[in-house]
Short mmCIF file of C-alpha atoms and ligand atoms in Angstrom, two decimals:
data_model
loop_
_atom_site.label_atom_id
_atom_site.label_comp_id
_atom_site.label_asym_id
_atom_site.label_seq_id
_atom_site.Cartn_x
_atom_site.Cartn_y
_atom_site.Cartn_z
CA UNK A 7 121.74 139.09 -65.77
CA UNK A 8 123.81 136.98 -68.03
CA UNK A 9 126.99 135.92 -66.53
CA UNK A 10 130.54 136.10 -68.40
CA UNK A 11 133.96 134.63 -67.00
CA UNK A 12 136.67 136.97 -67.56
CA UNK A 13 140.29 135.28 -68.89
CA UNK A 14 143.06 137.37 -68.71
CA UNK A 15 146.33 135.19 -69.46
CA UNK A 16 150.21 136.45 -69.11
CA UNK A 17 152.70 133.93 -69.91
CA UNK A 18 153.08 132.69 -66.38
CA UNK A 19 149.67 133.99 -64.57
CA UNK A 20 145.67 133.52 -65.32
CA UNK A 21 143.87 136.00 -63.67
CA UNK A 22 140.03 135.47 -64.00
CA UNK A 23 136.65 136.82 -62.75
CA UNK A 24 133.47 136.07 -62.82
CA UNK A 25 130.52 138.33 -63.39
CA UNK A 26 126.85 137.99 -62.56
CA UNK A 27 125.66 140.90 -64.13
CA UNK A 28 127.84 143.80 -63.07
CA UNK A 29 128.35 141.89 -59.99
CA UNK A 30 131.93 140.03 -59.48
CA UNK A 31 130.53 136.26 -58.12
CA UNK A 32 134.06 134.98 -57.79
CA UNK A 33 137.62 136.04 -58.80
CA UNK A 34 141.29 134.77 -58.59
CA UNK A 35 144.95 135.13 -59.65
CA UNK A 36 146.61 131.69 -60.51
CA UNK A 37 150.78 132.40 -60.41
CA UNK A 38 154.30 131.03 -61.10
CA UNK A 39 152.63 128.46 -64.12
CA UNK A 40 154.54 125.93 -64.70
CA UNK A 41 157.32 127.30 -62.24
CA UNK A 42 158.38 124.78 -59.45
CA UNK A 43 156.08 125.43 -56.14
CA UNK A 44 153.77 127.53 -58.60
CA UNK A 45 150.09 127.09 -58.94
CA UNK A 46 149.37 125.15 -61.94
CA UNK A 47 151.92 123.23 -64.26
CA UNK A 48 150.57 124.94 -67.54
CA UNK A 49 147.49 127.21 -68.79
CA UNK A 50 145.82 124.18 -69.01
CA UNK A 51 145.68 123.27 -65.36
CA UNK A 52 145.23 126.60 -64.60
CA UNK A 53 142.22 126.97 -66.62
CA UNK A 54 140.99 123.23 -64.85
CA UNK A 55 141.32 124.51 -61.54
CA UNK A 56 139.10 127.80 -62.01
CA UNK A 57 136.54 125.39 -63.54
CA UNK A 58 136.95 122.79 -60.75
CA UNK A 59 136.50 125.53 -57.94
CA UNK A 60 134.28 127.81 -59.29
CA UNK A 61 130.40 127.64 -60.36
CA UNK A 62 129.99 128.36 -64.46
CA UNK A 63 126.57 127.21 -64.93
CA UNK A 64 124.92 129.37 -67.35
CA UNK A 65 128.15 131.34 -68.52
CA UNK A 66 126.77 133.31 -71.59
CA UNK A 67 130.25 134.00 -72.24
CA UNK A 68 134.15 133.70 -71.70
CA UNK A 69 135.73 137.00 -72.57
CA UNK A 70 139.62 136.84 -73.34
CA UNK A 71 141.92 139.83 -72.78
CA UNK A 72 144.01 140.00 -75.79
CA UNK A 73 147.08 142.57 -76.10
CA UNK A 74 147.61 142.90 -79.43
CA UNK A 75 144.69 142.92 -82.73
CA UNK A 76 147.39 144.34 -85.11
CA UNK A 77 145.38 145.77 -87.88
CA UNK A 78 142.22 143.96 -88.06
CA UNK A 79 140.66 144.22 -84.89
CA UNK A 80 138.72 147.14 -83.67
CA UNK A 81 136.35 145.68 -82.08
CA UNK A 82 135.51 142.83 -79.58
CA UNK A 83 135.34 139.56 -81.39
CA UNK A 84 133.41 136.16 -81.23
CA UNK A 85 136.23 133.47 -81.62
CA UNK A 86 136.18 131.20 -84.36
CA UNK A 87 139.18 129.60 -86.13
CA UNK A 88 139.45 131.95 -88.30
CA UNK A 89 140.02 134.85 -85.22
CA UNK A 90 142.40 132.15 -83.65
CA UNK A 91 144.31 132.06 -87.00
CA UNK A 92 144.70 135.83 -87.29
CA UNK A 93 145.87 136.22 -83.74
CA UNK A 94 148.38 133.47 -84.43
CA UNK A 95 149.67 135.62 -86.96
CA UNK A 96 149.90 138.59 -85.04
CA UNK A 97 152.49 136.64 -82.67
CA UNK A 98 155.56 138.78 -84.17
CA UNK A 99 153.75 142.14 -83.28
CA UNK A 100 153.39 140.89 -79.97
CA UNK A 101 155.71 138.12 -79.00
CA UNK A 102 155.62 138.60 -75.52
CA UNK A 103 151.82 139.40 -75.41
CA UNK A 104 149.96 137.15 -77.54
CA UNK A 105 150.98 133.69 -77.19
CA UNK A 106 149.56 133.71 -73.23
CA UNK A 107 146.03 134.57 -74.48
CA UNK A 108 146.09 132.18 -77.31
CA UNK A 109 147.10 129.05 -75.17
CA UNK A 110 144.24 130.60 -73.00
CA UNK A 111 141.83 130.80 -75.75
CA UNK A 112 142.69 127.07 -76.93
CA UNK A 113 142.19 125.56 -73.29
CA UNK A 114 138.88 127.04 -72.44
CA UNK A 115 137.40 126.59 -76.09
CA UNK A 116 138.13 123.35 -75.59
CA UNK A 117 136.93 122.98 -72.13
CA UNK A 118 134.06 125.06 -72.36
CA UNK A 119 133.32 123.97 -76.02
CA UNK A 120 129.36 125.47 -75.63
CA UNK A 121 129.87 128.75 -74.35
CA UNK A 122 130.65 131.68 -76.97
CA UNK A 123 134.57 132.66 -76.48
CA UNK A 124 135.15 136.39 -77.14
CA UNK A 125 138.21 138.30 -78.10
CA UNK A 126 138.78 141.81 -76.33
CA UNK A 127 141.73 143.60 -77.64
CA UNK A 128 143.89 146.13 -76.02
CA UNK A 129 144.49 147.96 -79.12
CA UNK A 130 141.04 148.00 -80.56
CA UNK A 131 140.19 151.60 -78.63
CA UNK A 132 142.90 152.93 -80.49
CA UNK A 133 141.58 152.44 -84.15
CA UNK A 134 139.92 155.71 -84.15
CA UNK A 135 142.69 157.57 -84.12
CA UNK A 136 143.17 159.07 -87.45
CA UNK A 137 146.11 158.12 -89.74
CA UNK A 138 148.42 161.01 -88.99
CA UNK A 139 148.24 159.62 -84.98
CA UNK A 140 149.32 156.18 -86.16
CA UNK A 141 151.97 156.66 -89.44
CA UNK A 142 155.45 156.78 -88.14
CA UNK A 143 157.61 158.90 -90.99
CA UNK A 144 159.78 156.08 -92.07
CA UNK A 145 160.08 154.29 -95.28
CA UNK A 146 156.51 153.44 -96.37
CA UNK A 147 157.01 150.21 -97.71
CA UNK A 148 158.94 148.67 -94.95
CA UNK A 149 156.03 149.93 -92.66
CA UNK A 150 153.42 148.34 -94.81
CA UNK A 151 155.08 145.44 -95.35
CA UNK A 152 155.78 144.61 -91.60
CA UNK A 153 152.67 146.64 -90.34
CA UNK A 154 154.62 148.99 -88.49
CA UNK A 155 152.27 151.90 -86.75
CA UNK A 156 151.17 153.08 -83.80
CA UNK A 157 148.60 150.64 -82.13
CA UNK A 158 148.26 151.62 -78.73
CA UNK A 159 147.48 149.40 -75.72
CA UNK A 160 145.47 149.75 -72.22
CA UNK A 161 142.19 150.68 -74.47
CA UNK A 162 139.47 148.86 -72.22
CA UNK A 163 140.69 151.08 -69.37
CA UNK A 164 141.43 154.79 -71.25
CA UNK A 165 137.56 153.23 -72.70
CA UNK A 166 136.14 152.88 -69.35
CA UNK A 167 137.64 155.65 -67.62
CA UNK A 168 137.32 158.14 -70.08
CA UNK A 169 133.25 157.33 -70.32
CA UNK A 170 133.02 157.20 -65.91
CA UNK A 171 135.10 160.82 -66.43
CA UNK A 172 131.91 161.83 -68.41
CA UNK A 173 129.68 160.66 -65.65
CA UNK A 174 131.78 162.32 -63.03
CA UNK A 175 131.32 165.60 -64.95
CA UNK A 176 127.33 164.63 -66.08
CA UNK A 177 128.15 165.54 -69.75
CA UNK A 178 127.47 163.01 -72.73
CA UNK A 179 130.14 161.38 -73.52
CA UNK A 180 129.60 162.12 -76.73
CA UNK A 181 130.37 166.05 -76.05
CA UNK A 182 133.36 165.32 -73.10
CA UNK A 183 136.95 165.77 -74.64
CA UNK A 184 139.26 163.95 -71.78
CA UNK A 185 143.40 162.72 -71.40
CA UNK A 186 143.64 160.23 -69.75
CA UNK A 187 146.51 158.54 -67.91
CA UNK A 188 147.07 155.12 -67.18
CA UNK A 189 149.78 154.97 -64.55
CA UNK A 190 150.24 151.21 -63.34
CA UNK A 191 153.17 148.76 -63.63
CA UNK A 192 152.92 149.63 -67.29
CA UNK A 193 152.03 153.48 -68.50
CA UNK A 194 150.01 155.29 -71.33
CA UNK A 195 148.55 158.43 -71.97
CA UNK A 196 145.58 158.95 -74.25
CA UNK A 197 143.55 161.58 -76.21
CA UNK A 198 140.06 161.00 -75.84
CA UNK A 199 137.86 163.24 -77.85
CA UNK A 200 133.69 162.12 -77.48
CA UNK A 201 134.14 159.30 -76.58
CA UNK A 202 136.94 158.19 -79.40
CA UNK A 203 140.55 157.60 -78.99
CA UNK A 204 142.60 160.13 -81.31
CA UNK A 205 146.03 160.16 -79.97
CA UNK A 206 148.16 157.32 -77.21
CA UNK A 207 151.26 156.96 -76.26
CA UNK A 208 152.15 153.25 -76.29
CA UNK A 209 153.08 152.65 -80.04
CA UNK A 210 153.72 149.38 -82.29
CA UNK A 211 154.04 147.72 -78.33
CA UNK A 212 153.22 148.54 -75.28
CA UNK A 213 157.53 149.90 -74.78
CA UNK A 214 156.78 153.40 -76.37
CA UNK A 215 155.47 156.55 -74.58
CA UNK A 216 155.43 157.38 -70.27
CA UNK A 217 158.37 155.72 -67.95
CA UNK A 218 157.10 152.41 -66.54
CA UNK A 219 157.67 150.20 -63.92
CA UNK A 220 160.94 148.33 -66.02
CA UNK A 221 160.01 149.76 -69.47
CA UNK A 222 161.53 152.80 -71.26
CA UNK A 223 159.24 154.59 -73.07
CA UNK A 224 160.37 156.95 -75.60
CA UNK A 225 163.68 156.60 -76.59
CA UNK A 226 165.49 157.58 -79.84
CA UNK A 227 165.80 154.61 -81.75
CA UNK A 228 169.32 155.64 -82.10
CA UNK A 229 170.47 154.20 -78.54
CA UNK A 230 169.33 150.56 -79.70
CA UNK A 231 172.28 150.70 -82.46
CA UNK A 232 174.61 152.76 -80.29
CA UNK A 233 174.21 149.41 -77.71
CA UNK A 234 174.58 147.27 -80.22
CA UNK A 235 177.15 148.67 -82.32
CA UNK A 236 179.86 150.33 -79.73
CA UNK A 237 178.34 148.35 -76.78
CA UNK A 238 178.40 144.93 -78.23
CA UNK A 239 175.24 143.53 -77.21
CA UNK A 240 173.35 141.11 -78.98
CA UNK A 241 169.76 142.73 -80.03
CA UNK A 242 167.59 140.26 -77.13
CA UNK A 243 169.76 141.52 -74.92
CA UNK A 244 169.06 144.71 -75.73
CA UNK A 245 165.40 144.06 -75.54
CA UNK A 246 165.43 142.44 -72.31
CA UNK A 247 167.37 145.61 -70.95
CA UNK A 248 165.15 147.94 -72.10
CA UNK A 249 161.88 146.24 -71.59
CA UNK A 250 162.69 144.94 -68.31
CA UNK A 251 165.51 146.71 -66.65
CA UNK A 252 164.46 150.24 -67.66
CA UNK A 253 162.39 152.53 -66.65
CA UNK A 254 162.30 153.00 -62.35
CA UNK A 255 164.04 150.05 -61.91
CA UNK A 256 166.64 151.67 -64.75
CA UNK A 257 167.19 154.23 -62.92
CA UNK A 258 166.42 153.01 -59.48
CA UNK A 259 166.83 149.32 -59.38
CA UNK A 260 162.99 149.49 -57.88
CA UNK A 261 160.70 148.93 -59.91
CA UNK A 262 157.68 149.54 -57.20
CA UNK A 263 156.68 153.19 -57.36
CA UNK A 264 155.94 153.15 -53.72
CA UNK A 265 159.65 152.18 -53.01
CA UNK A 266 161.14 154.71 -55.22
CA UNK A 267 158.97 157.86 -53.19
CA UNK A 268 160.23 156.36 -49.67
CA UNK A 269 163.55 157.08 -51.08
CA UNK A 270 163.06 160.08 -52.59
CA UNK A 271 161.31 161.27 -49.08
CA UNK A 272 164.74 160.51 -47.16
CA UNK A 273 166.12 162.68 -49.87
CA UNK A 274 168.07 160.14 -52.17
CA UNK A 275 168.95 161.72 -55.09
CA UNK A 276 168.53 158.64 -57.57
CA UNK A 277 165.00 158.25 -56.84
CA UNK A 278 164.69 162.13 -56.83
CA UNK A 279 165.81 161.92 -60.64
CA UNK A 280 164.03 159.13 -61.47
CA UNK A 281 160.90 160.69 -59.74
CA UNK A 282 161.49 164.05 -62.14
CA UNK A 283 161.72 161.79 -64.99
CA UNK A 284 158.65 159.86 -64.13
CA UNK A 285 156.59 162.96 -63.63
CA UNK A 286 158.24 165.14 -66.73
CA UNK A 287 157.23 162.45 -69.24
CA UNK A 288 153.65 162.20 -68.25
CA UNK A 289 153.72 166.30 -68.14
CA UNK A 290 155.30 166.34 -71.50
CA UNK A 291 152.00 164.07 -73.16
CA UNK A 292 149.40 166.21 -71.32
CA UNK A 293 151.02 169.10 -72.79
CA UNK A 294 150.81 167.65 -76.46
CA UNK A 295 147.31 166.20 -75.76
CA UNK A 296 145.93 169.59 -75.20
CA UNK A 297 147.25 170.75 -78.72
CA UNK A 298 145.66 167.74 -79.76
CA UNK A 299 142.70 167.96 -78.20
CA UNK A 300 142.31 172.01 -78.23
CA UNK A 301 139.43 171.70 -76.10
CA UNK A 302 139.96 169.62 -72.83
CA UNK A 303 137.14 169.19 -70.01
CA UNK A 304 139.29 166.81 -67.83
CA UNK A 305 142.24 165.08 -67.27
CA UNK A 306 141.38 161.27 -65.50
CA UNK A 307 144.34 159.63 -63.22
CA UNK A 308 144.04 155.91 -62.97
CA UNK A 309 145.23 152.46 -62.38
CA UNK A 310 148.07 151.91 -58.96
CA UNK A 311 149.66 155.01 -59.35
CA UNK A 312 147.02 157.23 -60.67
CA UNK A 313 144.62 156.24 -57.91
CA UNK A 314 146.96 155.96 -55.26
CA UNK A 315 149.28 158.60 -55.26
CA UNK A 316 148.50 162.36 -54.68
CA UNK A 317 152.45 163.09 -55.22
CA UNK A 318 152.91 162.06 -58.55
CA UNK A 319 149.35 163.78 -59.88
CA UNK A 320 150.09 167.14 -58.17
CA UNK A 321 153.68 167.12 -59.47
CA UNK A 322 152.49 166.47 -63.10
CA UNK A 323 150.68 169.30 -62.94
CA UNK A 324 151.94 171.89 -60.54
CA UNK A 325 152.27 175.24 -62.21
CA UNK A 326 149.80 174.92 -65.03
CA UNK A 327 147.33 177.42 -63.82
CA UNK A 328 147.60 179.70 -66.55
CA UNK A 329 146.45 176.48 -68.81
CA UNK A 330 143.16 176.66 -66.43
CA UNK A 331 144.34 173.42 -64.60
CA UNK A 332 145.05 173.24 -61.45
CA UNK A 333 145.13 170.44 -58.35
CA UNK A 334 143.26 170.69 -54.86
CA UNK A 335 145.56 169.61 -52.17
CA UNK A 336 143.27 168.41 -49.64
CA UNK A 337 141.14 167.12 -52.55
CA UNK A 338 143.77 165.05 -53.62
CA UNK A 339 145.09 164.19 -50.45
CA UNK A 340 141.42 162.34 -50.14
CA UNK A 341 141.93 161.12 -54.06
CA UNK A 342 138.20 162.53 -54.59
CA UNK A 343 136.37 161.90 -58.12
CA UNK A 344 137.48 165.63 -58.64
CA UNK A 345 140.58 167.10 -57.21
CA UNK A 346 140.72 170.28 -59.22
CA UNK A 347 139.39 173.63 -56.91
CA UNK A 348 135.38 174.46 -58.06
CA UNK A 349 135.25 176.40 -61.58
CA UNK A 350 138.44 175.71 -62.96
CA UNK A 351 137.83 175.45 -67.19
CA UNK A 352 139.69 171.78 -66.57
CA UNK A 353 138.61 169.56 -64.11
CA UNK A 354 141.05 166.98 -63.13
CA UNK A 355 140.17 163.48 -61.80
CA UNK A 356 140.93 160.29 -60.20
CA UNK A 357 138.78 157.12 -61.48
CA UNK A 358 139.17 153.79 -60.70
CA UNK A 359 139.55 151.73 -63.59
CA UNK A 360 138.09 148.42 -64.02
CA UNK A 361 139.61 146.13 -66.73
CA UNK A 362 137.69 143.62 -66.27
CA UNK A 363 134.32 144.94 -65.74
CA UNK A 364 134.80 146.74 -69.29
CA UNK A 365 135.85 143.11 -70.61
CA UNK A 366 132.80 141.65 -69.38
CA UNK A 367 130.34 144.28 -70.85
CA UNK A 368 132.41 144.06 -74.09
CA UNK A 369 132.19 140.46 -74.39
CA UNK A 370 127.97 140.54 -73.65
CA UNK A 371 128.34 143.92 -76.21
CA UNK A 372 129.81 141.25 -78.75
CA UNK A 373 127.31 138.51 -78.61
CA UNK A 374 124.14 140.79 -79.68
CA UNK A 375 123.65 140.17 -83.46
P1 LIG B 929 149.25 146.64 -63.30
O1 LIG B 929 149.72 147.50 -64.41
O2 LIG B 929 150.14 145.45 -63.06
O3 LIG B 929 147.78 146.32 -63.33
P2 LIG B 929 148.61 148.45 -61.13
O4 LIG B 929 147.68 149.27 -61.92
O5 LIG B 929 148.08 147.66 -59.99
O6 LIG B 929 149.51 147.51 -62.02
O7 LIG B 929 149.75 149.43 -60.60
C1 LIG B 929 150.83 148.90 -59.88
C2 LIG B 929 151.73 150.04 -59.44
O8 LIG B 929 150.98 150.97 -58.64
C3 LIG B 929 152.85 149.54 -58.55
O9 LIG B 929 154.04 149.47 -59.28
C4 LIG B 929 152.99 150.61 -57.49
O10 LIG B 929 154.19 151.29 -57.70
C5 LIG B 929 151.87 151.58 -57.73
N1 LIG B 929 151.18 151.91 -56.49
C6 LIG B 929 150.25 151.19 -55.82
N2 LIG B 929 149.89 151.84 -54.69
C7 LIG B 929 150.60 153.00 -54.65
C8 LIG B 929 150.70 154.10 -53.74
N3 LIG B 929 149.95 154.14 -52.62
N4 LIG B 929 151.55 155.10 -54.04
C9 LIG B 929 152.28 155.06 -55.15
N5 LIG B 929 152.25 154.06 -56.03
C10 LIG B 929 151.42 153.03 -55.80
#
């Protein structure tokens, strides 16, 4: 049972585990780097400090979470120089993404200079789907120019969860056409048809698609020149506001989805809005990812609010029984592996996802010639 440390880096945060096997041997979350009072001054400490408190004798690997592989990566990758170079250059796709993993990557190839360092990108998932899923219809040689297409994000957990769906159901995976929807602090819906992604709706970042936490999603791109042209605001301003202080806590000023349903249960009419939004969006993807799909065997809730709440999946899809799907209430009450009644033609489920645990397996996946 080889044994792989799991790095995922965010500008201010490591949070790592370790795996024997399947099993998780230790695991932490290292905050507020290089904040005053936080946990570690820089990546570099952070990095010491898992070393210095945790056993990694015989790691066969270190397995980095990367967000963004831009173009070239569609698969897990054993870091050399080369890799390190190419992510470097991806830092303008993803300049709030990348730069965290990199400083990661540098520390612990340095500190762990033996063991193999692998690259697992949140975009490679997505490099199945087929060039009409990914081509935005603007001017073609701007977009090839500045590589600007759909890449999609979240693809170790739509990967994970959409292959446990398959095992839920006992089909091959290889024969099970699922949607899945990732519904944590950040959002995406995906198209998964035998295993393959062919349709997600995060786009050239992870802003596009379902209503998040303090993201957006879809937007016409006409409201970024409308506030910076009438509104005045400078374009990072514009950036922060719609990355940060959109979505629930837009509309809300809470960006915890918990917080937002207390309020809406006392009958606040903000949170009842946002609530409808929140819901409508994800609604609105399943719809298209049916037309996409054509034929669906399930539809897979995950991550916080997938898993936890049974309001938000039976409002998604209350009233689709003509479509053949349909939501158990005391099944999902219970958040069972299936919460659709017996013999509907679309089961719908609730998986746990496991990030991590796909990272890991991914990262062993890489290191066999
Ligand atoms: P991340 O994307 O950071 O990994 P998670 O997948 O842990 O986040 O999801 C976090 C979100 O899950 C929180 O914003 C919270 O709103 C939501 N959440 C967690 N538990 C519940 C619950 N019982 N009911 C509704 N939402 C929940």
């Amino acid at each position: 049972m080889s044994r792989v440390l799991v790095l995922n880096c965010g500008s201010s945060s490591v949070k790592y585990r370790l795996f024997d096997g399947a099993e998780t041997s230790a695991k932490g979350l290292i905050e507020r780097i290089g904040e005053e009072g936080g946990d570690a001054t820089d990546h570099r400490a952070a990095l010491q400090h898992i070393m210095e408190s945790v056993d990694l004798a015989g790691l066969a690997a270190v397995g980095h979470r990367v967000v963004h592989g831009g173009p070239r990566f569609s698969d897990p990758t054993l870091i050399d120089d080369d890799v390190v170079a190419d992510v470097e250059a991806l830092v303008p796709l993803a300049p709030l993404h990348n730069p965290a993993a990199l400083s990661g990557i540098a520390v612990a190839r340095k500190l762990l200079p033996d063991v193999p360092q692998v690259a697992v990108f949140d975009t490679a998932f997505h490099a199945t789907i087929p060039p009409e899923g990914v081509t935005w219809a603007i001017d073609k040689s701007l977009a090839e120019r500045w590589q600007i297409r759909r890449y999609g994000f979240h693809g170790t957990s739509h990967a994970y969860v959409s292959r446990q769906t398959a095992k839920v159901l006992a089909k091959p995976v290889e024969e099970t056409n699922v949607i899945t929807l990732h519904l944590g602090n950040g959002a995406s819906a995906c198209a998964v048809e035998g295993g393959r992604s062919v349709a997600t709706s995060m786009g050239l970042s992870p802003q596009g698609g379902l209503v998040m936490g303090t993201r957006s999603g879809d937007i016409d791109p006409t409201v970024v020149f409308h506030l910076h042209r009438v509104a005045g605001l400078p374009l990072d301003e514009i950036e922060t506001s719609l990355t940060r202080h959109a979505g629930l806590v837009g509309l809300t000023g809470d960006n915890d989805l918990r917080a937002v349903l207390e309020r809406r249960q006392a009958g606040d009419p903000e949170a009842t809005l946002a609530f409808d939004v929140y819901c409508r969006r994800i609604r609105e993807y399943v719809g298209a990812y049916l037309a996409v799909l054509g034929r669906v065997d399930a539809i897979t809730f995950t991550a916080g609010v997938g898993e936890n709440s049974p309001v938000v999946r039976a409002a998604t899809l209350a009233g689709l029984e003509s479509l053949g799907i349909a939501v158990d209430p005391e099944r999902n009450r219970r958040a069972e592996r299936i919460i659709s009644p017996d013999g509907m033609p679309i089961a719908v489920c609730v998986v746990p996802t496991d990030e991590e645990l796909e990272i890991a397996d991914q990262s062993r996946a890489a290191l066999q010639p």
